[in-house]
Coordinates of N, CA, C and O in Angstrom, one line a residue:
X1 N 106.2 68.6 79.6 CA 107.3 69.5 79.1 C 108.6 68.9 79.7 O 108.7 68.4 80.8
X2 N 109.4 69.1 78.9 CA 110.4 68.0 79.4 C 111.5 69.4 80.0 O 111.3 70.5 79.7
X3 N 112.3 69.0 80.9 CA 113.3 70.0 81.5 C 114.0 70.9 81.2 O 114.0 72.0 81.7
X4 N 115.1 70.4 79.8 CA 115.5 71.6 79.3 C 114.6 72.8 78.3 O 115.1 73.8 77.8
X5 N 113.2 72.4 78.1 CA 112.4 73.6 77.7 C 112.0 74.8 78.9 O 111.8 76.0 78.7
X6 N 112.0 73.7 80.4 CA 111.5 74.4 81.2 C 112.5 75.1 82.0 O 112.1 75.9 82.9
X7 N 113.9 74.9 81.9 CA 115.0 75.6 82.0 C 115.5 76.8 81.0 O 116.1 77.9 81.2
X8 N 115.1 76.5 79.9 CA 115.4 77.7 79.0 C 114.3 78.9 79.3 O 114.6 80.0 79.0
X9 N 113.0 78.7 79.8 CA 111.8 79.4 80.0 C 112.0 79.8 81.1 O 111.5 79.3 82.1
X10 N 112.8 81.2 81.1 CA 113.1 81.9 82.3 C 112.3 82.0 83.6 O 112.6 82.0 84.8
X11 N 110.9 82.1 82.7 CA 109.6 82.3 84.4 C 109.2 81.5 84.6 O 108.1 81.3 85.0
X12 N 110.4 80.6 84.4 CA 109.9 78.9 85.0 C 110.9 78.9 86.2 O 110.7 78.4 87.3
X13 N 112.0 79.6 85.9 CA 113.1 79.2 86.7 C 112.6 80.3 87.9 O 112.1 81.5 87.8
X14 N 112.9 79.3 89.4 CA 111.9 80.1 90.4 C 113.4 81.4 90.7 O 113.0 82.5 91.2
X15 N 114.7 81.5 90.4 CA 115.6 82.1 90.6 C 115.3 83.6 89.8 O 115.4 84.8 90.3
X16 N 115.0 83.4 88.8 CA 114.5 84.4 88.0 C 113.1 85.3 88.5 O 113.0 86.5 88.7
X17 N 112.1 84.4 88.6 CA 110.8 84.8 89.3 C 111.0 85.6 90.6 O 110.2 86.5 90.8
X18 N 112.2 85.2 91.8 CA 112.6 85.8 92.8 C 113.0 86.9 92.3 O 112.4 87.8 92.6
X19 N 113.6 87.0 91.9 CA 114.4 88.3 91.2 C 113.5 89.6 90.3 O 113.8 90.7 90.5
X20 N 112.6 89.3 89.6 CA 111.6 89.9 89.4 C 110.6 90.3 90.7 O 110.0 91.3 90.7
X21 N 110.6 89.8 91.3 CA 109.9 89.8 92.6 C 110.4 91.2 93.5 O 109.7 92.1 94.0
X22 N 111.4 91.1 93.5 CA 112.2 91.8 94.0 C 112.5 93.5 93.1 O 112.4 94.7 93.5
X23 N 112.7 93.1 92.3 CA 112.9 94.8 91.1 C 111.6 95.2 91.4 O 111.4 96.2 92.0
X24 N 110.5 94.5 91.0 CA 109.4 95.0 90.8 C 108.9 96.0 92.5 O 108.6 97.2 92.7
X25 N 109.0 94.8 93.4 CA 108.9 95.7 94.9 C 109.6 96.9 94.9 O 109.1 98.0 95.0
X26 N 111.3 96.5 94.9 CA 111.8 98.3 95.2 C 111.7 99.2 94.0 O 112.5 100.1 94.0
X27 N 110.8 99.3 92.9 CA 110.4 99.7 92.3 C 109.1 100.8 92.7 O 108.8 102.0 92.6
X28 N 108.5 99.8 93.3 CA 107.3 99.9 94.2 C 107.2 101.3 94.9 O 106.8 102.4 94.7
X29 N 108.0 100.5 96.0 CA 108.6 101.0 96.8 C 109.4 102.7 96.6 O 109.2 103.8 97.1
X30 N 110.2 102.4 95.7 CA 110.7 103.6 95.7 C 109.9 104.6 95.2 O 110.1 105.7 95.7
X31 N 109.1 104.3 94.4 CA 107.8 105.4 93.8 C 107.3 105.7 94.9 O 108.0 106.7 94.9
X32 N 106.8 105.7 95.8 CA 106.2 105.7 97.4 C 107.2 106.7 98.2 O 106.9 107.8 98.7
X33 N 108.0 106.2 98.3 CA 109.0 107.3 98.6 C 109.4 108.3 98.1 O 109.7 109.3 98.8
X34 N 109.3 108.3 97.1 CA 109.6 109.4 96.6 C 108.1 110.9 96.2 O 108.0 112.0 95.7
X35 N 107.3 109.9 96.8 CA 106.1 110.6 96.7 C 105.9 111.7 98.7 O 105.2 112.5 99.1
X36 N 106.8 111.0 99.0 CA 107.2 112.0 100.5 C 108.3 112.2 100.3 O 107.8 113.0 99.6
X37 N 109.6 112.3 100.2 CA 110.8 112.5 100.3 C 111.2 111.7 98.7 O 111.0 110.5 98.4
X38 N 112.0 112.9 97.8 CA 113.0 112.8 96.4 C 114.4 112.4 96.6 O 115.2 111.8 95.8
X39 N 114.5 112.9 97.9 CA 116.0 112.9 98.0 C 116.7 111.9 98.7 O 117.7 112.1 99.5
X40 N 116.2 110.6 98.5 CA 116.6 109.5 99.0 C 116.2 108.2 98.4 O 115.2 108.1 97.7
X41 N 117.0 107.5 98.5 CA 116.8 105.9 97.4 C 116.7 105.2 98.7 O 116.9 105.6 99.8
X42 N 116.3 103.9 98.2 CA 115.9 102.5 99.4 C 116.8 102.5 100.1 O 116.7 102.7 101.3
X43 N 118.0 102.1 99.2 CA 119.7 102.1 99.8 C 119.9 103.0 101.2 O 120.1 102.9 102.4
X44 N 119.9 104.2 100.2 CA 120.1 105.0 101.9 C 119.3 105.1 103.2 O 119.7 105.2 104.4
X45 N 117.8 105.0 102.4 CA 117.2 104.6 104.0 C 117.4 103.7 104.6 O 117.3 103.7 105.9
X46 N 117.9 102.3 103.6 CA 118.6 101.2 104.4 C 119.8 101.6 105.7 O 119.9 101.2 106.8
X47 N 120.4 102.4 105.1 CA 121.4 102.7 106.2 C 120.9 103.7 106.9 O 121.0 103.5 108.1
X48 N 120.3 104.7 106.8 CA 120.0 105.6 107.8 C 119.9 104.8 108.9 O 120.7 105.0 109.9
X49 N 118.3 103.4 108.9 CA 118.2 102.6 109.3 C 119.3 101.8 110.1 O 119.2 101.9 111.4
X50 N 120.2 101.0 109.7 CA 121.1 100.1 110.1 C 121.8 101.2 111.2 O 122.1 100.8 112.4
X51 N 122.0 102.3 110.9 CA 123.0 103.3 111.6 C 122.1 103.4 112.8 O 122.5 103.1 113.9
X52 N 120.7 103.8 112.5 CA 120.0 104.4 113.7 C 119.6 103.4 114.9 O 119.2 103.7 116.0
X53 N 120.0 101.8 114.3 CA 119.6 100.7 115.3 C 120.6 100.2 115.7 O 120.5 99.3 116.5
X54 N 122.1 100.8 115.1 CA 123.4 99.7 115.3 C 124.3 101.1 115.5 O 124.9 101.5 114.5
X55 N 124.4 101.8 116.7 CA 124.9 103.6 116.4 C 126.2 103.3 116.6 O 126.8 104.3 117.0
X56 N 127.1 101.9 116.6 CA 128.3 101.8 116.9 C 129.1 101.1 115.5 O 130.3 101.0 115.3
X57 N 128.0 100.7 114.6 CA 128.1 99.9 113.7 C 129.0 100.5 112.7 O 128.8 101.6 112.3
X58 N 130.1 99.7 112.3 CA 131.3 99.8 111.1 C 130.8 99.7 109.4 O 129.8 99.1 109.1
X59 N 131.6 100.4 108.7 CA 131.3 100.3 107.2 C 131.1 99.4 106.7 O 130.2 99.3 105.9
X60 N 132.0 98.2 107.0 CA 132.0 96.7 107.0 C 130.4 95.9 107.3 O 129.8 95.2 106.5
X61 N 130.1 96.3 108.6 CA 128.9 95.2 109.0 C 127.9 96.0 108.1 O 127.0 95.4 107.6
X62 N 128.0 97.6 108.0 CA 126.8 98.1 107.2 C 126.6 97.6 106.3 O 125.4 97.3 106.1
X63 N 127.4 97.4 105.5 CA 127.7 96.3 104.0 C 127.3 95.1 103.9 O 126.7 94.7 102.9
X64 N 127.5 94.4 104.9 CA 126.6 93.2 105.4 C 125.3 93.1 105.6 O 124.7 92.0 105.5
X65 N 124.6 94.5 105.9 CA 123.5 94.4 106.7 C 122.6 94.7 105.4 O 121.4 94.3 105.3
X66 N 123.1 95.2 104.5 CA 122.3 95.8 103.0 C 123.1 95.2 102.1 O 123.0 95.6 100.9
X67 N 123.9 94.0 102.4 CA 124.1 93.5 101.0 C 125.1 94.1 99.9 O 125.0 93.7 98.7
X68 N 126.1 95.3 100.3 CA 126.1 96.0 99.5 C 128.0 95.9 99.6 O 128.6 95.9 100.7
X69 N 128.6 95.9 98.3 CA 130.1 96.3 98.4 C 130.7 97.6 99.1 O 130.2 98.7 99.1
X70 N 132.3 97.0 100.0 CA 132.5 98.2 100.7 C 132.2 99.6 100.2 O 131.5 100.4 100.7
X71 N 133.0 99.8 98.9 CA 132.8 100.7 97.9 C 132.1 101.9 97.7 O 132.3 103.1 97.5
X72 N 130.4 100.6 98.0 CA 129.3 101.2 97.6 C 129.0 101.7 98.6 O 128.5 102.8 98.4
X73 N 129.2 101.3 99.7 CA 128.5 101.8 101.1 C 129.5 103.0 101.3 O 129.0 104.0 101.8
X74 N 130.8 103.1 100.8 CA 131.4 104.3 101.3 C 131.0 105.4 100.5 O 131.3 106.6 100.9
X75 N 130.3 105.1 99.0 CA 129.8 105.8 98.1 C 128.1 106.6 98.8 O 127.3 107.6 98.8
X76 N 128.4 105.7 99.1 CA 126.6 106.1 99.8 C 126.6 106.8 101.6 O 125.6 107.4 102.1
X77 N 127.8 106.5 102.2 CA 127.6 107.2 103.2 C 128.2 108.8 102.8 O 127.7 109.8 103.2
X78 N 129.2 108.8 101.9 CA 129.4 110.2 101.7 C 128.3 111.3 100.8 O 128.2 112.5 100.8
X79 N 127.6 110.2 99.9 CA 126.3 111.5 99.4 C 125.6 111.5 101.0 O 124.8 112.5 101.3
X80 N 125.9 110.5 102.0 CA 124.4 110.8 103.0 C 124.9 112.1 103.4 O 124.3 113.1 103.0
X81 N 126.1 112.3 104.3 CA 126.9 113.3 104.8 C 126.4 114.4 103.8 O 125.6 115.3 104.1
X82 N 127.1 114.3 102.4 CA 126.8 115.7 101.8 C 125.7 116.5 101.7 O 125.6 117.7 101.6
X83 N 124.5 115.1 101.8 CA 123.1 115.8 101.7 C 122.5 116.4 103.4 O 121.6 117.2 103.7
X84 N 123.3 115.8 103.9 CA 123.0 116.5 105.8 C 122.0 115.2 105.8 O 120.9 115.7 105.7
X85 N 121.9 114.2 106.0 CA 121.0 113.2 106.8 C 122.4 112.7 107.2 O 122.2 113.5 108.2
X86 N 123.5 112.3 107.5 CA 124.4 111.9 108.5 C 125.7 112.9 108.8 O 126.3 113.8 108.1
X87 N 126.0 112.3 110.1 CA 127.4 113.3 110.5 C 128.1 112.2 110.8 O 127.7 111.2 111.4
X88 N 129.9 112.6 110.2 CA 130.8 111.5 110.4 C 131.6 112.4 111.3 O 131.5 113.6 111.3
X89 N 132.5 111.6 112.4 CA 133.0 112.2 113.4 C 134.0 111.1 113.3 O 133.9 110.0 112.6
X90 N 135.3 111.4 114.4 CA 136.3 110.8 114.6 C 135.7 109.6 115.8 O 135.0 109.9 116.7
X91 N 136.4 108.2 115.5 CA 135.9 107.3 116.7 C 136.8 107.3 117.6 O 138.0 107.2 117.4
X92 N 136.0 107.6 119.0 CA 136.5 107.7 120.3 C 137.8 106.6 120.1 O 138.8 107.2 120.4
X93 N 137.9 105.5 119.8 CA 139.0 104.9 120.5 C 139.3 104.4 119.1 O 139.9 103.4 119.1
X94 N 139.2 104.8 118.3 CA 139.9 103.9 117.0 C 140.3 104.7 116.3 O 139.9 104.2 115.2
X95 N 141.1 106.1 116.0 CA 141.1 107.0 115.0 C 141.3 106.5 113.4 O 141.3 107.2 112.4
X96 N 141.5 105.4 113.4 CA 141.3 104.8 112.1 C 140.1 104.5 111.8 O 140.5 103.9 110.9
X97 N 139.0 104.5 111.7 CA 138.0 104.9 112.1 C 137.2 106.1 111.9 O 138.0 107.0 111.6
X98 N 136.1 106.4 112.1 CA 134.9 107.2 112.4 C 133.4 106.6 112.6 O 132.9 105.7 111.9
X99 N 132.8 107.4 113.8 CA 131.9 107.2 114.0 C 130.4 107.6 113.0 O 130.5 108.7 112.5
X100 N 129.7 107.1 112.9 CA 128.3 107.9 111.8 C 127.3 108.4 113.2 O 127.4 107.9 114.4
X101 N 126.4 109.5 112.9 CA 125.4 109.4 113.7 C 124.2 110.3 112.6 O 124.6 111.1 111.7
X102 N 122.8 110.0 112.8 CA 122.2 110.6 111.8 C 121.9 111.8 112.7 O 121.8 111.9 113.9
X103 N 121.7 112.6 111.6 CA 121.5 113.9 111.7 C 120.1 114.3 112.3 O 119.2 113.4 112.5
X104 N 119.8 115.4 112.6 CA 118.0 116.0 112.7 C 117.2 115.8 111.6 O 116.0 115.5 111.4
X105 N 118.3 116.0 110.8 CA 117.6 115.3 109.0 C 117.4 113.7 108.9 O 116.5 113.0 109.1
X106 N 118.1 113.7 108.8 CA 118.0 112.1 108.7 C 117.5 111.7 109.6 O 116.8 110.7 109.3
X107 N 117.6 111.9 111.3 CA 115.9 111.4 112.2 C 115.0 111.3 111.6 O 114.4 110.3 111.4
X108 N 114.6 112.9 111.0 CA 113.0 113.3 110.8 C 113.2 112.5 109.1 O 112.1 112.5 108.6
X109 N 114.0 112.2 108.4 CA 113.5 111.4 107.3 C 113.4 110.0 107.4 O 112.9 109.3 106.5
X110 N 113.7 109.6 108.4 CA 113.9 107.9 108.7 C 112.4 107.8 109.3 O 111.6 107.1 108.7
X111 N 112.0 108.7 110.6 CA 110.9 108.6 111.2 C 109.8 108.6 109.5 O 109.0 107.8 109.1
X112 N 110.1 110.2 108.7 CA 108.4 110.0 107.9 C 108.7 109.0 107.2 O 107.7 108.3 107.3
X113 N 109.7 108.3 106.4 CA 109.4 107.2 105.8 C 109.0 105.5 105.9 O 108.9 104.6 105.1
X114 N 109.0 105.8 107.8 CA 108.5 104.5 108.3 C 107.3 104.2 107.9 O 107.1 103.1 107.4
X115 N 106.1 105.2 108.0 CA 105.0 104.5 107.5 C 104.8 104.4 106.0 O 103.9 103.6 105.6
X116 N 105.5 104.9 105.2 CA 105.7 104.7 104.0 C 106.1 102.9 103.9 O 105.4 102.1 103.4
X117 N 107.1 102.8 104.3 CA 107.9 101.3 104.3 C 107.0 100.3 105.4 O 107.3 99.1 105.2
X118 N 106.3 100.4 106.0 CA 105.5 99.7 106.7 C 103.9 99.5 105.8 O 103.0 98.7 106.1
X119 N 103.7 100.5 104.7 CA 102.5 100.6 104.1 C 103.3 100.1 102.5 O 102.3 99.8 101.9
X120 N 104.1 100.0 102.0 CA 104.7 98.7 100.9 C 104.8 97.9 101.3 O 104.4 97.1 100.5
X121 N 105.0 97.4 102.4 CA 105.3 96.1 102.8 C 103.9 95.2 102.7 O 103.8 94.1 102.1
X122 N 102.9 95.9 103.6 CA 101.5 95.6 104.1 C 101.1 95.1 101.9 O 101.1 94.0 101.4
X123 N 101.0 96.3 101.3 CA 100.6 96.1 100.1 C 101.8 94.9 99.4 O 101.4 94.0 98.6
X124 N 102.8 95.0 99.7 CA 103.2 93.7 99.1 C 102.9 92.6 99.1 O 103.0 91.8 98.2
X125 N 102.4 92.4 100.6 CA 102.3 90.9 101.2 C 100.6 91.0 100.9 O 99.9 90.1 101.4
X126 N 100.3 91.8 100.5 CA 98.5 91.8 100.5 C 98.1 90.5 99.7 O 98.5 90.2 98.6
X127 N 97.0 89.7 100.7 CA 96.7 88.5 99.9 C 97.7 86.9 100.4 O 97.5 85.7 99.9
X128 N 98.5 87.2 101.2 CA 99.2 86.2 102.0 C 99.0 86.2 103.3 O 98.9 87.1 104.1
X129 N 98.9 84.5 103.6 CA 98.4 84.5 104.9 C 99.7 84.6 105.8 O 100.7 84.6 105.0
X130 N 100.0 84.6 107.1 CA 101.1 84.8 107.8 C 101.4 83.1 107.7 O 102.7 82.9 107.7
X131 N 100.9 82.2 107.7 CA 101.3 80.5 107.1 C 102.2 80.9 105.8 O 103.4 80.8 105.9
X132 N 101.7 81.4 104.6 CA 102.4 81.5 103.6 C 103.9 82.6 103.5 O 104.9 82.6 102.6
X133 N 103.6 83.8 105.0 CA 104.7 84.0 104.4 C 105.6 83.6 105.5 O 106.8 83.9 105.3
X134 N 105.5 83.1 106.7 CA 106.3 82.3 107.7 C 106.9 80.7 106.3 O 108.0 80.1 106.3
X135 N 106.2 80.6 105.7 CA 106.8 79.2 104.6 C 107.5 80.0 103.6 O 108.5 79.5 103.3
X136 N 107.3 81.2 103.1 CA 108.2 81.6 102.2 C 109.6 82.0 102.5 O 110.6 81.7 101.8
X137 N 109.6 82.9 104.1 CA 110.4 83.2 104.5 C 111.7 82.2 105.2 O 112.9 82.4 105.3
X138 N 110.9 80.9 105.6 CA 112.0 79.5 105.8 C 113.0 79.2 104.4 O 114.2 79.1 104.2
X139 N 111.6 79.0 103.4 CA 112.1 78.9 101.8 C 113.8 79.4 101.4 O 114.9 78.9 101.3
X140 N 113.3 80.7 101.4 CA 114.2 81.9 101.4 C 115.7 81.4 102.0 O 116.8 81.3 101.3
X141 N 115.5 81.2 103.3 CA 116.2 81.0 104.5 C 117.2 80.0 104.3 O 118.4 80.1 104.7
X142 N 116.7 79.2 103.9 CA 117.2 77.6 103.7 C 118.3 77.7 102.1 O 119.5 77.4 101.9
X143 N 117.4 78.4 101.2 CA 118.3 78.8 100.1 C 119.3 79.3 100.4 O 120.4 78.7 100.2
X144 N 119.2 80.5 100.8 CA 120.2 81.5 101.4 C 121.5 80.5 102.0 O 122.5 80.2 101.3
X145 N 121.4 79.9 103.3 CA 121.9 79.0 103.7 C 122.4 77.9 102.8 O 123.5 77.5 103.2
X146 N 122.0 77.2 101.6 CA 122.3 76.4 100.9 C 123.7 76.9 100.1 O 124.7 76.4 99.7
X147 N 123.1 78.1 100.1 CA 124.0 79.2 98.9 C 125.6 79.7 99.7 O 126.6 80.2 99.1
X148 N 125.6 79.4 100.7 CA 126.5 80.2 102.0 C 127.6 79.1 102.5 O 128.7 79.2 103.1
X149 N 127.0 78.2 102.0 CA 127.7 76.9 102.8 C 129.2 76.5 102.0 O 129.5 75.3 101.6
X150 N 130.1 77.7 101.8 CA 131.2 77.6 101.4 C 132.6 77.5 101.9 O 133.5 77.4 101.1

């Protein structure tokens, strides 16, 4: 097969195949969650997360840490607020600024959805050896990097 058939043949192209790879997981994933807790997407648990391990962490690096435009993250920390899994407060030394902290809600949703997100993960990778996914995850790593190098 010569190249340009195998470039027009989308599930040839490994960029495309990653990308399916990926919908199909938080697809996964989100069905799972939503089968303990409705009132939350990946996204936000991503931040609940980021907030609960980085409790000093800015809108900016949150964005960073999930991939996500400022925009969106300011879009998504105010449904969190509205829904009561976070509380925004004025920051001690920056009033331009505010601090996040999660709530009693958002503890106790971050804690039950750990083994949820620890049991997608386990079924994702089911069938790969820790060789295959220490090589996929360099894979990854190196693209990423290739892609960055601007």
């Amino acid at each position: 097969m010569n190249e340009t058939n195998t470039v027009s043949r989308l599930e040839h192209v490994l960029f495309y195949v990653v990308e399916k790879s990926i919908k199909s997981y938080r697809q996964f994933a989100q069905h799972n969650i939503n089968k303990v807790n409705n009132n939350i997407t990946i996204d936000q648990w991503l931040i609940l997360k980021t907030i609960h391990d980085n409790p000093n962490i800015t809108q900016r690096e949150i964005a960073e840490y999930v991939f996500k435009d400022h925009a969106s993250i300011t879009r998504m920390i105010n449904l969190l607020v509205k829904k009561g899994f976070l509380e925004r407060s004025v920051h001690s030394q920056d009033r331009r600024r505010f601090g996040l902290e999660l709530t009693p809600l958002g503890k106790k949703t971050k804690e039950e959805l750990m083994p949820v997100i620890w049991q997608n993960r386990e079924i994702a990778l089911e069938g790969l050896s820790k060789e295959e996914i220490s090589t996929l995850r360099k894979t990854l790593q190196k693209i990423t990097k290739n892609c960055t190098k601007v």
